[in-house]
Structure formats: C-alpha cells, structure tokens
Coordinates of C-alpha atoms and ligand atoms in Angstrom, one line a residue:
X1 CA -22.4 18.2 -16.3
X2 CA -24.9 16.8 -13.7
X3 CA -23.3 13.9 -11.5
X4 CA -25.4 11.2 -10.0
X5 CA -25.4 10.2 -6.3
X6 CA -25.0 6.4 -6.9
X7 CA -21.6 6.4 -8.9
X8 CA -19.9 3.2 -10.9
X9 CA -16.6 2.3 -10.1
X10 CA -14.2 0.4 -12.0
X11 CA -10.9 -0.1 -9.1
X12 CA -7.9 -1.5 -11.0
X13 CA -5.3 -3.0 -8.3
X14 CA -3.2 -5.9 -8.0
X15 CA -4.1 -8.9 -5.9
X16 CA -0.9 -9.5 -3.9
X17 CA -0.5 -8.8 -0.3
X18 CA 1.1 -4.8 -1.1
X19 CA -0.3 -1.2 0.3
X20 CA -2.0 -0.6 -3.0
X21 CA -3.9 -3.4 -2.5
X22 CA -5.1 -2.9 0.4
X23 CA -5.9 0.4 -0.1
X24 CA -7.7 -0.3 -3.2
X25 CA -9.6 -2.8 -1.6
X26 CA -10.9 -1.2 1.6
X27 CA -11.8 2.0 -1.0
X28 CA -13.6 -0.3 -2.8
X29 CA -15.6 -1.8 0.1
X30 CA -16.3 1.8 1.4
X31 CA -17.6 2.7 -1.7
X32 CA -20.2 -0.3 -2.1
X33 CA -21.2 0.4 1.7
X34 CA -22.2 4.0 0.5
X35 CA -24.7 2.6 -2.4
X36 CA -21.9 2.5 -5.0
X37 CA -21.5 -0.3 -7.4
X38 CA -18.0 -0.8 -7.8
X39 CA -16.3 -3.8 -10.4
X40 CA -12.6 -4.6 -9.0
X41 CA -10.7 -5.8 -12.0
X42 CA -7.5 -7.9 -10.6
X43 CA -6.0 -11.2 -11.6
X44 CA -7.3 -12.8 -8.6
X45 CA -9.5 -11.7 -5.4
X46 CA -7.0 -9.2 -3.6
X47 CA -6.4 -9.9 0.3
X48 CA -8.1 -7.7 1.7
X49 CA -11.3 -7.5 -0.6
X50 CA -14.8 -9.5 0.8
X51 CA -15.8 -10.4 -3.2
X52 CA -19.5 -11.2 -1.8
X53 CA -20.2 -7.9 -0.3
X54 CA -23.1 -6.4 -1.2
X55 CA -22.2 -3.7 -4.3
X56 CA -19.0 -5.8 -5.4
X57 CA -18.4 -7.2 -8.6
X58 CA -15.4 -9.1 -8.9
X59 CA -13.9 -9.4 -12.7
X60 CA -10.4 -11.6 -12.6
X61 CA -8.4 -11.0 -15.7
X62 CA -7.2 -13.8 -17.2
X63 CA -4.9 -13.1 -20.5
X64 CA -5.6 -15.7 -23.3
X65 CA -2.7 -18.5 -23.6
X66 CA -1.8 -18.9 -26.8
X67 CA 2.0 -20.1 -28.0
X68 CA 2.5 -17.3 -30.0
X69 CA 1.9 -15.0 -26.8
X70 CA 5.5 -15.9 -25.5
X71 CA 4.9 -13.4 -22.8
X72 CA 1.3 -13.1 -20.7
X73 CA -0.8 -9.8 -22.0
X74 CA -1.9 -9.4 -18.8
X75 CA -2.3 -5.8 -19.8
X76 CA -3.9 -5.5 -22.9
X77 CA -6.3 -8.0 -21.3
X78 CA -7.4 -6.0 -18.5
X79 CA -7.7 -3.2 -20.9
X80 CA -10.2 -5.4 -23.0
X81 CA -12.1 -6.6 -19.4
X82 CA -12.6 -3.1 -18.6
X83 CA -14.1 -2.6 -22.2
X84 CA -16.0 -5.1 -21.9
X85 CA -16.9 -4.3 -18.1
X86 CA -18.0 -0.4 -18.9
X87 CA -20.5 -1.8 -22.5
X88 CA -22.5 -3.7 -20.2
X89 CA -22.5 -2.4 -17.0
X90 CA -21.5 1.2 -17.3
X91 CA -18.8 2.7 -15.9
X92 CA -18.5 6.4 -14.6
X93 CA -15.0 6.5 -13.3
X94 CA -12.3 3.9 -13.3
X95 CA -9.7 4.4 -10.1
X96 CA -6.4 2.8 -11.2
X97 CA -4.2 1.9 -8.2
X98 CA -0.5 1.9 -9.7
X99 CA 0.8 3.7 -12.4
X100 CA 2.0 0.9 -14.8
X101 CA 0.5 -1.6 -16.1
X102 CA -2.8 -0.3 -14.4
X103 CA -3.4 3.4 -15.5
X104 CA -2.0 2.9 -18.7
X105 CA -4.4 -0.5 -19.5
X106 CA -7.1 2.0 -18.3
X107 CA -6.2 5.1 -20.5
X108 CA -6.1 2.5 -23.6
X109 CA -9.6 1.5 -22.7
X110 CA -11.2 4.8 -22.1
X111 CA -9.5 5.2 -25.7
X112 CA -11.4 2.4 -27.3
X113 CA -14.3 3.7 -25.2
X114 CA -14.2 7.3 -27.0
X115 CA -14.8 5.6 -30.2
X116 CA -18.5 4.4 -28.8
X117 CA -21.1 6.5 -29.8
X118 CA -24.4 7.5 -27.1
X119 CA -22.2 7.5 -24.1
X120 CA -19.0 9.3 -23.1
X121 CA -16.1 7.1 -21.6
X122 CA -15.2 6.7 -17.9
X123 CA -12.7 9.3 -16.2
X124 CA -9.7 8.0 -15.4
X125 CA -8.7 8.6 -11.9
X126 CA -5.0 7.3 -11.1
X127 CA -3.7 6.8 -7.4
X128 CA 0.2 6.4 -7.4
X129 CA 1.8 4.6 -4.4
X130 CA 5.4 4.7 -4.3
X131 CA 7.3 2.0 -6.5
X132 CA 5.6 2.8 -9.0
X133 CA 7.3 6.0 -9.4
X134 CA 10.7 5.6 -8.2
X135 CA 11.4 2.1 -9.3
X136 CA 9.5 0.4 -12.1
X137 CA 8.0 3.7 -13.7
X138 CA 11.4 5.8 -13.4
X139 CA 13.2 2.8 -15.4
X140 CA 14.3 4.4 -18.7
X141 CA 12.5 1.5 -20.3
X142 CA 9.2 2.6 -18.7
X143 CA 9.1 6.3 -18.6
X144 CA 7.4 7.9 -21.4
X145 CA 4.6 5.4 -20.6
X146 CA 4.8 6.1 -17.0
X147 CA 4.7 10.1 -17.8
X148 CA 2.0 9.4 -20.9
X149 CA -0.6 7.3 -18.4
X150 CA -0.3 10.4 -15.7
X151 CA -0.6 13.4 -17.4
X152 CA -3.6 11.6 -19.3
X153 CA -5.5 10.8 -16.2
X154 CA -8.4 12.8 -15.5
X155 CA -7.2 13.0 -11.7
X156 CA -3.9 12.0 -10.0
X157 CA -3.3 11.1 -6.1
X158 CA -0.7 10.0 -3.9
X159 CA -0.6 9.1 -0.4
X160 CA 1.7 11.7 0.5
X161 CA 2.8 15.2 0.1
X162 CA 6.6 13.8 -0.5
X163 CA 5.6 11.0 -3.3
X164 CA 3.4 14.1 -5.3
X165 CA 6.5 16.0 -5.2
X166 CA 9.1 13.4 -6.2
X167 CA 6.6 12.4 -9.3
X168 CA 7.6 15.8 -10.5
X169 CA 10.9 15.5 -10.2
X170 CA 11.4 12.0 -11.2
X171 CA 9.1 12.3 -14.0
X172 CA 9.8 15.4 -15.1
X173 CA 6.3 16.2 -16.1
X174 CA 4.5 19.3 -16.6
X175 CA 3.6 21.7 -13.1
X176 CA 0.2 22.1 -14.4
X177 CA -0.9 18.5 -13.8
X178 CA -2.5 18.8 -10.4
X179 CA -1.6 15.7 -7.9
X180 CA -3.8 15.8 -4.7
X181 CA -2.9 14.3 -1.9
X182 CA -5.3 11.5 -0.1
X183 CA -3.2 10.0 2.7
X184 CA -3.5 6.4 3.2
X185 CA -5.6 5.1 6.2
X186 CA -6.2 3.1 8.6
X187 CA -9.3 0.5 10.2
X188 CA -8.5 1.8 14.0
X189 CA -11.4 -0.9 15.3
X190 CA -9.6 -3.4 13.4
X191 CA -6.5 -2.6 14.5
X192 CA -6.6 -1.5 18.3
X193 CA -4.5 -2.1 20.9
X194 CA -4.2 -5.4 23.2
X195 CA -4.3 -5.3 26.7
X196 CA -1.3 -4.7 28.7
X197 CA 1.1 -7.1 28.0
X198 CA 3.1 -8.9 29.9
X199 CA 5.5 -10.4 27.8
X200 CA 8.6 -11.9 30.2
X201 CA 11.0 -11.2 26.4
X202 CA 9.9 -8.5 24.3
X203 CA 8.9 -8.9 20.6
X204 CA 9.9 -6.9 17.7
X205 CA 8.0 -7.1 14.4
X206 CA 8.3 -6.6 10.7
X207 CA 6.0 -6.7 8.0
X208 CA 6.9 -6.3 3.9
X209 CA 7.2 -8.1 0.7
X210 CA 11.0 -8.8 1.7
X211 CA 12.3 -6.7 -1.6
X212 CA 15.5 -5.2 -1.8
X213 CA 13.9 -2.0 -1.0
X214 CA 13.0 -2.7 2.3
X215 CA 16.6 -3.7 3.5
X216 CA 15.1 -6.6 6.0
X217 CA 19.2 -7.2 6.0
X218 CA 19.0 -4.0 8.5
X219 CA 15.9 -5.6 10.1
X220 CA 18.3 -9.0 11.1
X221 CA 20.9 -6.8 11.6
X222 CA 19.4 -4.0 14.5
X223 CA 18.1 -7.6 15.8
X224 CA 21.5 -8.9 16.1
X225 CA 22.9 -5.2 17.7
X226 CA 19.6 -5.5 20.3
X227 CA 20.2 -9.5 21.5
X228 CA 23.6 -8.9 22.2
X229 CA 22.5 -6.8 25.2
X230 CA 18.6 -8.2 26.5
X231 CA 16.6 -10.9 25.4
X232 CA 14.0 -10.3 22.8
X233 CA 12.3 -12.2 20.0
X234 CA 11.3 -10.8 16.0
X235 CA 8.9 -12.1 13.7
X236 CA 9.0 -11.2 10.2
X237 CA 5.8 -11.0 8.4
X238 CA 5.0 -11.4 4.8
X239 CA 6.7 -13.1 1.3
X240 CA 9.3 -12.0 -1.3
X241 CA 12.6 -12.4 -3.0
X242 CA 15.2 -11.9 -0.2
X243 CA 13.1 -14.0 2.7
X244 CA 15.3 -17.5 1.5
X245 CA 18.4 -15.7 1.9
X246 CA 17.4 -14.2 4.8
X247 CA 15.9 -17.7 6.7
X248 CA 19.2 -19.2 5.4
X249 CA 21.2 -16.7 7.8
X250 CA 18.7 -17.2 11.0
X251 CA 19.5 -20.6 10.8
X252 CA 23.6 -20.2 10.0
X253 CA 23.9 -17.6 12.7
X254 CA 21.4 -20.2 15.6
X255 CA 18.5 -18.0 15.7
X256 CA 15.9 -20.0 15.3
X257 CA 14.2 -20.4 18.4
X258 CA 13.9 -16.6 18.4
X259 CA 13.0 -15.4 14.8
X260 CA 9.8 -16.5 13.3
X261 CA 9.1 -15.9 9.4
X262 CA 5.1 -16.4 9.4
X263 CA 4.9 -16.1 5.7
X264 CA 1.3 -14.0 4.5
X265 CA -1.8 -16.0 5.7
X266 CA -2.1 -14.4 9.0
X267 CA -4.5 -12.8 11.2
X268 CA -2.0 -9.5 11.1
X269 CA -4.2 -7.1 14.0
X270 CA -3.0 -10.3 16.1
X271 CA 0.5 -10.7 15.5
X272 CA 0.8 -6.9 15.6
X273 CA -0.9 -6.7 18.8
X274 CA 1.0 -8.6 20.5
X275 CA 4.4 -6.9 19.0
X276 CA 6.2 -4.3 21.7
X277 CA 8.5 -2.5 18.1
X278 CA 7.8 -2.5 14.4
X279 CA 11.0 -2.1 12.3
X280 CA 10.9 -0.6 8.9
X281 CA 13.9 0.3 7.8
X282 CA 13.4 0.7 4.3
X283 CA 15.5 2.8 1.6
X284 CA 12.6 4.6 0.1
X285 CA 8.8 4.4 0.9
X286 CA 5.7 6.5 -0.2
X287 CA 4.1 5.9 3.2
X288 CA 4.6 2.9 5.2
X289 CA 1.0 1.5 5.5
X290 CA 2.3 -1.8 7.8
X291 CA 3.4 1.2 10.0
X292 CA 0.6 3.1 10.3
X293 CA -1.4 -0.5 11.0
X294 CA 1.1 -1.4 13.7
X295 CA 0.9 2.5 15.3
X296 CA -2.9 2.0 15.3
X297 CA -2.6 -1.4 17.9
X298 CA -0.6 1.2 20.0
X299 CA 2.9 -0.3 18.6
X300 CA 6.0 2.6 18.8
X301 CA 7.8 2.1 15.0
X302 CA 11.4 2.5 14.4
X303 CA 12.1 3.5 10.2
X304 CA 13.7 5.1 8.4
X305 CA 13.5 9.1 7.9
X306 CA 13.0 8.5 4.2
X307 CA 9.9 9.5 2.1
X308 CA 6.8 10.2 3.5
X309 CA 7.6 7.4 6.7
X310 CA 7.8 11.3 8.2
X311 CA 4.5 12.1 7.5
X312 CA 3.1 8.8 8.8
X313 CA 5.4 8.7 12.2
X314 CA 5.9 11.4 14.3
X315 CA 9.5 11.2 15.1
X316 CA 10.2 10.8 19.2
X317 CA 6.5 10.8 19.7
X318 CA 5.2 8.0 18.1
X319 CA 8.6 6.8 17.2
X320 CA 11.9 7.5 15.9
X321 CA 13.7 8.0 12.6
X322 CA 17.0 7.3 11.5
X323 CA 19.0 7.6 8.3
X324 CA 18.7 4.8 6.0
X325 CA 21.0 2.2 6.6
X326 CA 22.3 3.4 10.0
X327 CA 21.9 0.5 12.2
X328 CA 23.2 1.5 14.9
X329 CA 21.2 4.5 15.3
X330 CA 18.2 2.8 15.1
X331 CA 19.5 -0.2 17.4
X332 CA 20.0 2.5 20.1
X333 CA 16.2 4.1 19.3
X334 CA 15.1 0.3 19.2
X335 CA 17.0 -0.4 22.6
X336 CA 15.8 2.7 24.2
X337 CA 11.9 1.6 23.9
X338 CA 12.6 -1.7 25.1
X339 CA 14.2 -0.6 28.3
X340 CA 11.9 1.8 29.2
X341 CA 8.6 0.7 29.5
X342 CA 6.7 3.5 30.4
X343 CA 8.4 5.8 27.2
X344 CA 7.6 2.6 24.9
X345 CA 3.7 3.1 26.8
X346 CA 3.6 6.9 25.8
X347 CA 5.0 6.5 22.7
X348 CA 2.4 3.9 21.6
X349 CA -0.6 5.7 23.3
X350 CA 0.5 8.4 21.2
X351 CA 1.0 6.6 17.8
X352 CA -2.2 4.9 18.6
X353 CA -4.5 8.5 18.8
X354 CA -2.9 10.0 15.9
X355 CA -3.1 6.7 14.1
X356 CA -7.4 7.1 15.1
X357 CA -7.1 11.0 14.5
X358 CA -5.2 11.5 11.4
X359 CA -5.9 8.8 9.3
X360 CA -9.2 7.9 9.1
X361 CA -10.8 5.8 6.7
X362 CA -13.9 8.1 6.2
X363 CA -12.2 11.6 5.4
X364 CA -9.9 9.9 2.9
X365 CA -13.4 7.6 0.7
X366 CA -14.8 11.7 1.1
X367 CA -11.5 12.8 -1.1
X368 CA -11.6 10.2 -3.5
X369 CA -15.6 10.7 -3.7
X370 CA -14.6 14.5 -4.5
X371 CA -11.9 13.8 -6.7
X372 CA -14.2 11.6 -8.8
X373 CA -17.0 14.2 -8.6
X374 CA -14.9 16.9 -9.7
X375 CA -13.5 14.9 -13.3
X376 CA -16.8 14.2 -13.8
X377 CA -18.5 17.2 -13.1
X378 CA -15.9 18.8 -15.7
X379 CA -18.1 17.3 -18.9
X380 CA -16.7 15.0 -21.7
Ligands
GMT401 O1 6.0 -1.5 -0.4 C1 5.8 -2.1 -1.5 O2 6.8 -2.4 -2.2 C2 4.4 -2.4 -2.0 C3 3.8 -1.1 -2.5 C4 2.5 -1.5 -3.2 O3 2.4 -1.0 -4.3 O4 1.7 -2.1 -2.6 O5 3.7 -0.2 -1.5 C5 3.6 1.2 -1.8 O6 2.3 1.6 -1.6 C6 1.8 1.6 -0.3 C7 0.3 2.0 -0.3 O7 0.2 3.3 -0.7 C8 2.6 2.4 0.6 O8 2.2 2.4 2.0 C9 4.1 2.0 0.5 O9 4.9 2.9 1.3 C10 4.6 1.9 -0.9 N1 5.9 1.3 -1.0 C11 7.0 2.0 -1.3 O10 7.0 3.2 -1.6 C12 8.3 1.3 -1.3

C-alpha cells in the first residue's frame, strides 16, 4: 500500500507530569514540526505539550457523569473520542503511550472503526514504558487485557532493550510479536549544562512521582548517611503518594533548612542545573528519563543497577550503580563525587556528551516515523 508523506497522528498519553508524557508530547511536537497533523487525546493538556503549535490538535476526554456511572469511563470515552476524532478528521495511525487503559481504548476503536465502510481503520502503534508492564499490566486482574491490547497492536516499542525483554517474560506472550526498541531522548539545548558552579554546600537532586517504586525513603536516607560527614543540601522534585510522609520526617528529624520539596510547577533545566548529584534509587525502572535530563545539564547520577537505568547511565563514567536498596553503597558513590571535584567534572562532561550523542531527539521521531510507515505500508 502507498503511504503519504504528510501522516495523521492520533497520540494517546496521560496528562500528568510521568516519562510517557513527556515523551509522548515532545513526539507529538516533532511530528507537527515535520508537516504532520497530530490530535493528542488526554484528559487535560499534558506538561510538556504547547496545545497552540502549529499541526496540534488538542481533544481532552471528558467521560459523561451520570449517577449510574459509579465509576468514571474514562476509557470507553477516549475510545469513543478517538471514533469520533478518525470520522472527521482522519486518522492514519494512532500511537498509544501506555499499555492500559490507552492501547486497549485504542484497539476497541480501531474495532468500531473496521465496521466503517470506504476507509480502512488507523494502525495501532503501542509504546510501552515501564509500569505499565511490571506493575498495573502484570496484576492478575489486568493481564489478559494487557497481553490482548499488545499482541493486537499493529507495532510495539519500548524504551529499552531490558523492558522489550521483560514484556516477554512477564507477559508471557508469543516470540513472534516483534517489540522494537526506540530509546527515550532527550532536548540537549534545553537541558545543557550551567556554568561552573560555585556552590560553597553542594546540592543533591531528585525528581519522581514519589511512588513506592521509586524508594525516595533511600533518597532521605543516602542524604542522612552523606550530612553526617560534609554539608550538603537535596531538593526533591515532583508530586505523589509517599511525599506527606516523607515532608513529615524532614521536619521530625530538623531538616528543614536543608531539604526542599518544590512540588511540579518548576522550570526543571534550572533546578537541575544548578544540582552537583541526581539520586534515583528506584526498585525497578524502564529507563529513567529524569536521569537522562539531569546527565544532559552535565549532572553525574547515582541509581540503582536495575532495568534499563544501565542502558541510560554508564556506570563509573557517567555515574555509578548500586543494588537496589543498598544505601550504603550508593552513599559512598554519592560521597565520592562530592569530594572530588574534578572526578564529579569528568563524570558529568561525560554524562553530558553521551546524553547529546546517544539520545537524540531526531533519530528516535525517524524510528517511530519508520515504525508507522512500516504498519502502514503492510495494507489493511
Ligand atoms: O516512573 C513512573 O512511574 C512514570 C512512568 C510513566 O509512565 O510516565 O515512567 C515510565 O516511563 C518513562 C518514560 O518511558 C521511563 O523513563 C520510566 O523509567 C518509567 N518508569 C518505570 O519504569 C518505573
């Protein structure tokens, strides 16, 4: 089947502040900047995503209250907005960012969509991201949906080579259903380095949605290992379930005047900037995007040697990792950059260039393009 140059692009993603959000949305924006129309469908504008650019069409999806509807439909009515979206505007290709409820909304609507006659349906083109898979979709409640929605994609990708390979295993679905690998990326002229700073106490950072997966307890805790022996400062950045608990024990243990929570709304390029160590300690991540940003302003990371965090940081050369949950080995990487400035220099030189070398916004919009291509290409 011949494929047209100018493609339209439905991207499914959620609106909170989360990797597949932002990945979805800079995607999207690259997309529109390449003569593509693309339609976002989300339940509000998502962080990162300029709704008035030129080639975005913004499509909130708001489920119908009605008292019989104990719990919101959010799904089936982001199903029916994509419907609705492909009648009138057309639709080649719809990109779902997260397995549930997203690719499965999407493979209901390319159902309904089959039953139109004159024009075939959209591919479906699903991007896994992490939690997806080894949290909500590997729950026993969710996983013949989770397994349905991706081996009925036309196209399946994940940021990296380890979260392709654990959808097999968790799953348990078939070899032949081809995941391809598009690594997240990374604006490197958004985020670039400071100059040299010249900060009398030295500031370690951490960004995440402060869930239990991210263990933020180890965050406090490699602080509390690090201030025991220099002065140094953390700010946490970002919103979620534990961060009450957590501001409850800065204040118990006195901390105050040297841990900052600064919530979501910030200008994060800034904060991480000005940031000597980002901490991610996490017990399982797909790739560890807030890493990669914080590498790219020439920031050395500390995580954990879990999931693809190896394929994002180059252990003792753009930072170390540690086994999940050992504090003090990661205290002792953590103290090791902070009294040496010139290793802390080289190791952040270096996690800057590969952040600018090896994930590049361009080469990654050039996979998806060719992913969508190919599903298309293959004929109804
Ligand atoms: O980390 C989260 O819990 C948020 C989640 C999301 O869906 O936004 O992040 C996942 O996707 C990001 C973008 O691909 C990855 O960088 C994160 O590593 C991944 N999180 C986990 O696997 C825990």
């Amino acid at each position: 089947m011949s494929v047209p140059p100018s493609l339209r692009v439905g991207v499914v993603c959620f609106s909170t502040f989360g990797g597949s959000g932002v990945v979805a949305a800079e995607v999207a924006a690259a997309l529109a900047e390449r003569g593509h129309a693309v339609h976002v469908f989300s339940d509000d504008v998502p962080g990162r995503l300029d709704p008035s650019r030129p080639g975005i069409h913004f499509h909130p999806v708001r489920p119908p209250a009605y008292p019989q509807l104990k719990h919101s439909p959010y799904p089936l009515a982001l199903t029916s907005k994509i419907v609705d979206v492909a009648r009138h505007e057309g639709l080649d290709v719809v990109h779902a960012h997260y397995a549930l409820p997203h690719a499965a909304s999407a493979v209901l609507a390319r159902a309904v969509l089959g039953q139109d006659a004159g024009r075939p349906p959209p591919r479906l083109v699903t991007t896994l991201h992490g939690t997806d898979i080894t949290l909500v979709g590997s729950d026993a409640s969710f996983l013949p949906l989770t397994q349905y929605s991706i081996t009925a994609s036309d196209a399946v990708t994940a940021p990296s080579a380890w979260l392709a390979a654990a959808t097999f295993q968790t799953l348990g679905i078939p070899a032949s259903v081809q995941i391809d690998v598009i690594p997240n990326f990374v604006d490197a002229a958004r985020f670039s380095p400071g100059g040299s700073p010249a900060r009398a106490v030295p500031i370690l950072l951490h960004v995440s949605n402060f869930r239990p997966v991210k263990r933020v307890a180890d965050v406090l805790a490699v602080f509390a290992a690090l201030r025991a022996e220099r002065p140094v400062r953390l700010r946490l950045v970002g919103d979620g379930p534990d961060r009450p608990r957590l501001e409850a024990e800065v204040a118990a243990r006195g901390w105050s005047r040297d841990v900052e929570f600064l919530g979501e709304q910030i200008d994060l390029p800034a904060v991480m900037r000005d940031t000597d160590l980002f901490l991610l300690p996490s017990e399982t991540e797909s790739f560890g995007l807030a890493a990669l940003e914080a590498m790219a302003c020439g920031v050395p990371v500390v995580a954990s040697a879990v999931g693809g965090l190896p394929e994002v940081v180059a252990d003792g050369e753009t930072g170390f990792l540690c086994p999940v949950g050992d504090v003090p080995a990661m205290a002792a990487a953590a103290g090791r950059l902070l009294d040496d400035p010139a290793l802390r220099a080289r190791l952040g030189a270096a996690a800057r260039r590969r952040a600018e070398t090896q994930f590049r916004l361009d080469p990654a919009v050039d996979s998806y393009l060719a992913v969508y291509r190919r599903v298309l290409a293959r004929g109804g």
